[in-house]
Amino acid sequence: MKHALYALTALLAIAGPASAIEGFKAGPVIPDFGPIADNLKPDVATPKDQDYRVSFDIADGATPGEKSRQIETLARFINMMVDAGVPKERLHVAAVFHGGATVDVAKDDYYTANKQAANGNAALIAALVEAGAEIYVCGQSATRYGVTNTDLLPGVKMALSAITAHAMLANQGFRTNPF
């Protein structure tokens, strides 16, 4: 199963636009990112009348210049939930970046100077922020990598630490997604 998931992830990464991936379509909220399965008929109902507060922990940095599959998971979650009939207003999504992923939320000038490539996640982060996702970066990791508040992409907020951000989100009822 794990190998099949890796194979699907690799396929999605190289296959191009969502409409070009057999069995997948562009999502209704963030169509350029997070393709979702088309014509899926789940046996388990997705409640449409509850709020979903989901946070993601992102520690692994993307390959320089490429889009992070971990970050795209947020777009996929938003897209599939709305496609399943959950009102967008009921979705509360957050991500906490730390470790090697810290630079993935940095502006191109910082990113290019440190990775010798353009930030392949900048458009994805912008789309997530526009869709209402909260994006935090660990201040401890930022200090380690020399990232300042002014180096961050628009909408990204500096937290004291990843631990603090996760505690704050947990106090607000968020559950950390294990993927």
CSV table of C-alpha atoms in Angstrom, one decimal:
chain,number,residue,atom,x,y,z
A,1,MET,CA,0.0,0.0,0.0
A,2,LYS,CA,2.8,2.4,0.9
A,3,HIS,CA,4.5,1.8,-2.4
A,4,ALA,CA,1.3,2.3,-4.3
A,5,LEU,CA,0.9,5.7,-2.5
A,6,TYR,CA,4.4,6.7,-3.5
A,7,ALA,CA,3.8,5.6,-7.1
A,8,LEU,CA,0.6,7.7,-7.2
A,9,THR,CA,2.4,10.7,-5.7
A,10,ALA,CA,5.2,10.4,-8.3
A,11,LEU,CA,2.6,10.1,-11.1
A,12,LEU,CA,0.8,13.2,-9.9
A,13,ALA,CA,4.0,15.1,-9.7
A,14,ILE,CA,5.0,14.4,-13.3
A,15,ALA,CA,1.7,14.1,-15.0
A,16,GLY,CA,1.0,17.8,-15.4
A,17,PRO,CA,-2.3,19.6,-14.9
A,18,ALA,CA,-5.1,17.8,-12.9
A,19,SER,CA,-7.3,17.5,-16.0
A,20,ALA,CA,-4.5,15.5,-17.7
A,21,ILE,CA,-4.2,12.9,-14.9
A,22,GLU,CA,-6.4,9.8,-15.6
A,23,GLY,CA,-9.1,9.7,-12.9
A,24,PHE,CA,-8.4,13.1,-11.4
A,25,LYS,CA,-9.8,16.5,-11.9
A,26,ALA,CA,-9.1,20.1,-10.8
A,27,GLY,CA,-10.6,21.1,-7.5
A,28,PRO,CA,-13.4,23.7,-7.1
A,29,VAL,CA,-11.5,26.0,-4.7
A,30,ILE,CA,-7.9,25.8,-5.8
A,31,PRO,CA,-8.0,24.5,-9.4
A,32,ASP,CA,-4.3,24.9,-10.1
A,33,PHE,CA,-3.2,22.7,-7.2
A,34,GLY,CA,-4.5,19.7,-5.3
A,35,PRO,CA,-6.1,17.5,-8.0
A,36,ILE,CA,-8.8,15.3,-6.6
A,37,ALA,CA,-10.2,11.9,-7.6
A,38,ASP,CA,-13.1,12.1,-10.1
A,39,ASN,CA,-16.2,10.0,-9.9
A,40,LEU,CA,-15.3,8.7,-6.4
A,41,LYS,CA,-18.1,6.9,-4.6
A,42,PRO,CA,-17.0,6.5,-1.0
A,43,ASP,CA,-18.7,4.1,1.4
A,44,VAL,CA,-18.2,6.5,4.3
A,45,ALA,CA,-20.2,9.7,4.3
A,46,THR,CA,-18.5,13.0,4.8
A,47,PRO,CA,-20.6,15.0,7.2
A,48,LYS,CA,-21.4,18.4,5.7
A,49,ASP,CA,-22.8,20.0,8.8
A,50,GLN,CA,-19.7,20.1,11.0
A,51,ASP,CA,-16.6,22.2,11.1
A,52,TYR,CA,-13.2,20.7,10.2
A,53,ARG,CA,-10.2,22.2,11.9
A,54,VAL,CA,-7.1,20.5,10.4
A,55,SER,CA,-3.5,21.5,10.8
A,56,PHE,CA,-0.5,20.1,8.9
A,57,ASP,CA,3.0,19.8,10.1
A,58,ILE,CA,5.5,20.4,7.3
A,59,ALA,CA,9.2,19.8,8.1
A,60,ASP,CA,10.6,18.4,4.9
A,61,GLY,CA,11.8,21.0,2.4
A,62,ALA,CA,10.9,20.6,-1.2
A,63,THR,CA,13.5,19.8,-3.9
A,64,PRO,CA,14.9,23.2,-4.8
A,65,GLY,CA,12.7,24.9,-7.4
A,66,GLU,CA,10.0,22.3,-7.2
A,67,LYS,CA,6.5,22.2,-5.7
A,68,SER,CA,6.2,20.3,-2.4
A,69,ARG,CA,3.7,17.4,-2.4
A,70,GLN,CA,3.3,18.0,1.4
A,71,ILE,CA,2.1,21.6,0.9
A,72,GLU,CA,-0.1,20.6,-2.0
A,73,THR,CA,-1.9,18.2,0.4
A,74,LEU,CA,-3.6,21.3,2.0
A,75,ALA,CA,-5.0,22.3,-1.4
A,76,ARG,CA,-6.2,18.7,-2.1
A,77,PHE,CA,-7.9,18.6,1.3
A,78,ILE,CA,-9.7,21.9,0.7
A,79,ASN,CA,-10.7,20.8,-2.8
A,80,MET,CA,-11.9,17.4,-2.0
A,81,MET,CA,-14.0,18.5,1.0
A,82,VAL,CA,-15.7,21.3,-0.9
A,83,ASP,CA,-16.2,18.9,-3.8
A,84,ALA,CA,-17.8,16.4,-1.3
A,85,GLY,CA,-20.3,19.1,-0.4
A,86,VAL,CA,-18.8,20.6,2.8
A,87,PRO,CA,-19.3,24.4,2.7
A,88,LYS,CA,-15.9,26.2,2.5
A,89,GLU,CA,-16.9,28.2,5.6
A,90,ARG,CA,-16.7,25.0,7.6
A,91,LEU,CA,-13.1,24.3,6.6
A,92,HIS,CA,-10.3,25.7,8.9
A,93,VAL,CA,-6.9,24.7,7.6
A,94,ALA,CA,-3.5,25.6,8.9
A,95,ALA,CA,0.1,24.6,8.3
A,96,VAL,CA,3.1,24.9,10.5
A,97,PHE,CA,6.5,24.9,8.7
A,98,HIS,CA,9.7,24.2,10.4
A,99,GLY,CA,13.1,22.5,9.8
A,100,GLY,CA,14.0,22.2,6.1
A,101,ALA,CA,10.6,23.4,5.0
A,102,THR,CA,11.2,26.8,6.5
A,103,VAL,CA,12.7,28.2,3.3
A,104,ASP,CA,9.7,26.9,1.3
A,105,VAL,CA,7.7,29.9,2.7
A,106,ALA,CA,10.3,32.5,1.8
A,107,LYS,CA,10.1,35.1,-0.9
A,108,ASP,CA,12.0,34.4,-4.2
A,109,ASP,CA,14.9,36.7,-3.4
A,110,TYR,CA,15.8,34.8,-0.2
A,111,TYR,CA,14.9,31.4,-1.7
A,112,THR,CA,17.0,31.9,-4.9
A,113,ALA,CA,20.0,33.2,-2.9
A,114,ASN,CA,19.9,30.1,-0.8
A,115,LYS,CA,18.7,27.4,-3.2
A,116,GLN,CA,19.9,28.7,-6.6
A,117,ALA,CA,16.3,28.2,-8.0
A,118,ALA,CA,13.0,30.0,-7.9
A,119,ASN,CA,10.6,29.0,-5.1
A,120,GLY,CA,8.3,26.4,-6.7
A,121,ASN,CA,5.9,26.8,-3.8
A,122,ALA,CA,5.2,30.6,-4.0
A,123,ALA,CA,2.1,30.3,-6.1
A,124,LEU,CA,0.8,27.4,-4.1
A,125,ILE,CA,1.3,29.3,-0.8
A,126,ALA,CA,-0.5,32.3,-2.3
A,127,ALA,CA,-3.4,30.2,-3.5
A,128,LEU,CA,-3.7,28.6,0.0
A,129,VAL,CA,-3.6,32.0,1.7
A,130,GLU,CA,-6.3,33.3,-0.7
A,131,ALA,CA,-8.4,30.2,0.1
A,132,GLY,CA,-8.2,31.1,3.8
A,133,ALA,CA,-5.5,28.7,5.0
A,134,GLU,CA,-3.4,29.9,7.9
A,135,ILE,CA,0.4,29.5,7.3
A,136,TYR,CA,2.9,29.7,10.2
A,137,VAL,CA,6.6,29.3,10.2
A,138,CYS,CA,8.6,28.3,13.3
A,139,GLY,CA,10.6,31.3,14.6
A,140,GLN,CA,13.3,28.9,15.9
A,141,SER,CA,13.8,27.3,12.5
A,142,ALA,CA,13.6,30.7,10.8
A,143,THR,CA,16.4,32.0,13.0
A,144,ARG,CA,18.5,28.9,12.2
A,145,TYR,CA,18.1,29.5,8.5
A,146,GLY,CA,18.4,33.3,8.7
A,147,VAL,CA,14.8,33.9,7.6
A,148,THR,CA,13.3,37.1,8.9
A,149,ASN,CA,9.7,38.3,8.9
A,150,THR,CA,10.4,40.4,5.8
A,151,ASP,CA,11.7,37.3,3.9
A,152,LEU,CA,8.3,35.5,4.3
A,153,LEU,CA,5.8,35.2,1.5
A,154,PRO,CA,2.7,37.3,1.9
A,155,GLY,CA,0.2,35.8,4.4
A,156,VAL,CA,2.9,33.7,6.2
A,157,LYS,CA,3.1,34.4,9.9
A,158,MET,CA,6.1,34.0,12.1
A,159,ALA,CA,5.4,32.0,15.3
A,160,LEU,CA,7.6,31.7,18.4
A,161,SER,CA,8.1,28.1,17.5
A,162,ALA,CA,6.5,25.2,15.7
A,163,ILE,CA,5.7,23.7,19.1
A,164,THR,CA,3.9,27.0,20.1
A,165,ALA,CA,2.0,27.2,16.9
A,166,HIS,CA,0.8,23.6,17.2
A,167,ALA,CA,-0.2,24.2,20.8
A,168,MET,CA,-2.1,27.4,19.9
A,169,LEU,CA,-3.9,25.6,17.1
A,170,ALA,CA,-4.8,22.6,19.3
A,171,ASN,CA,-6.3,25.1,21.8
A,172,GLN,CA,-8.5,26.4,19.0
A,173,GLY,CA,-9.7,22.8,18.3
A,174,PHE,CA,-7.4,22.0,15.4
A,175,ARG,CA,-6.3,18.4,14.9
A,176,THR,CA,-3.0,17.6,13.3
A,177,ASN,CA,-3.3,15.6,10.1
A,178,PRO,CA,-1.0,12.6,10.2
A,179,PHE,CA,-0.1,12.8,6.5
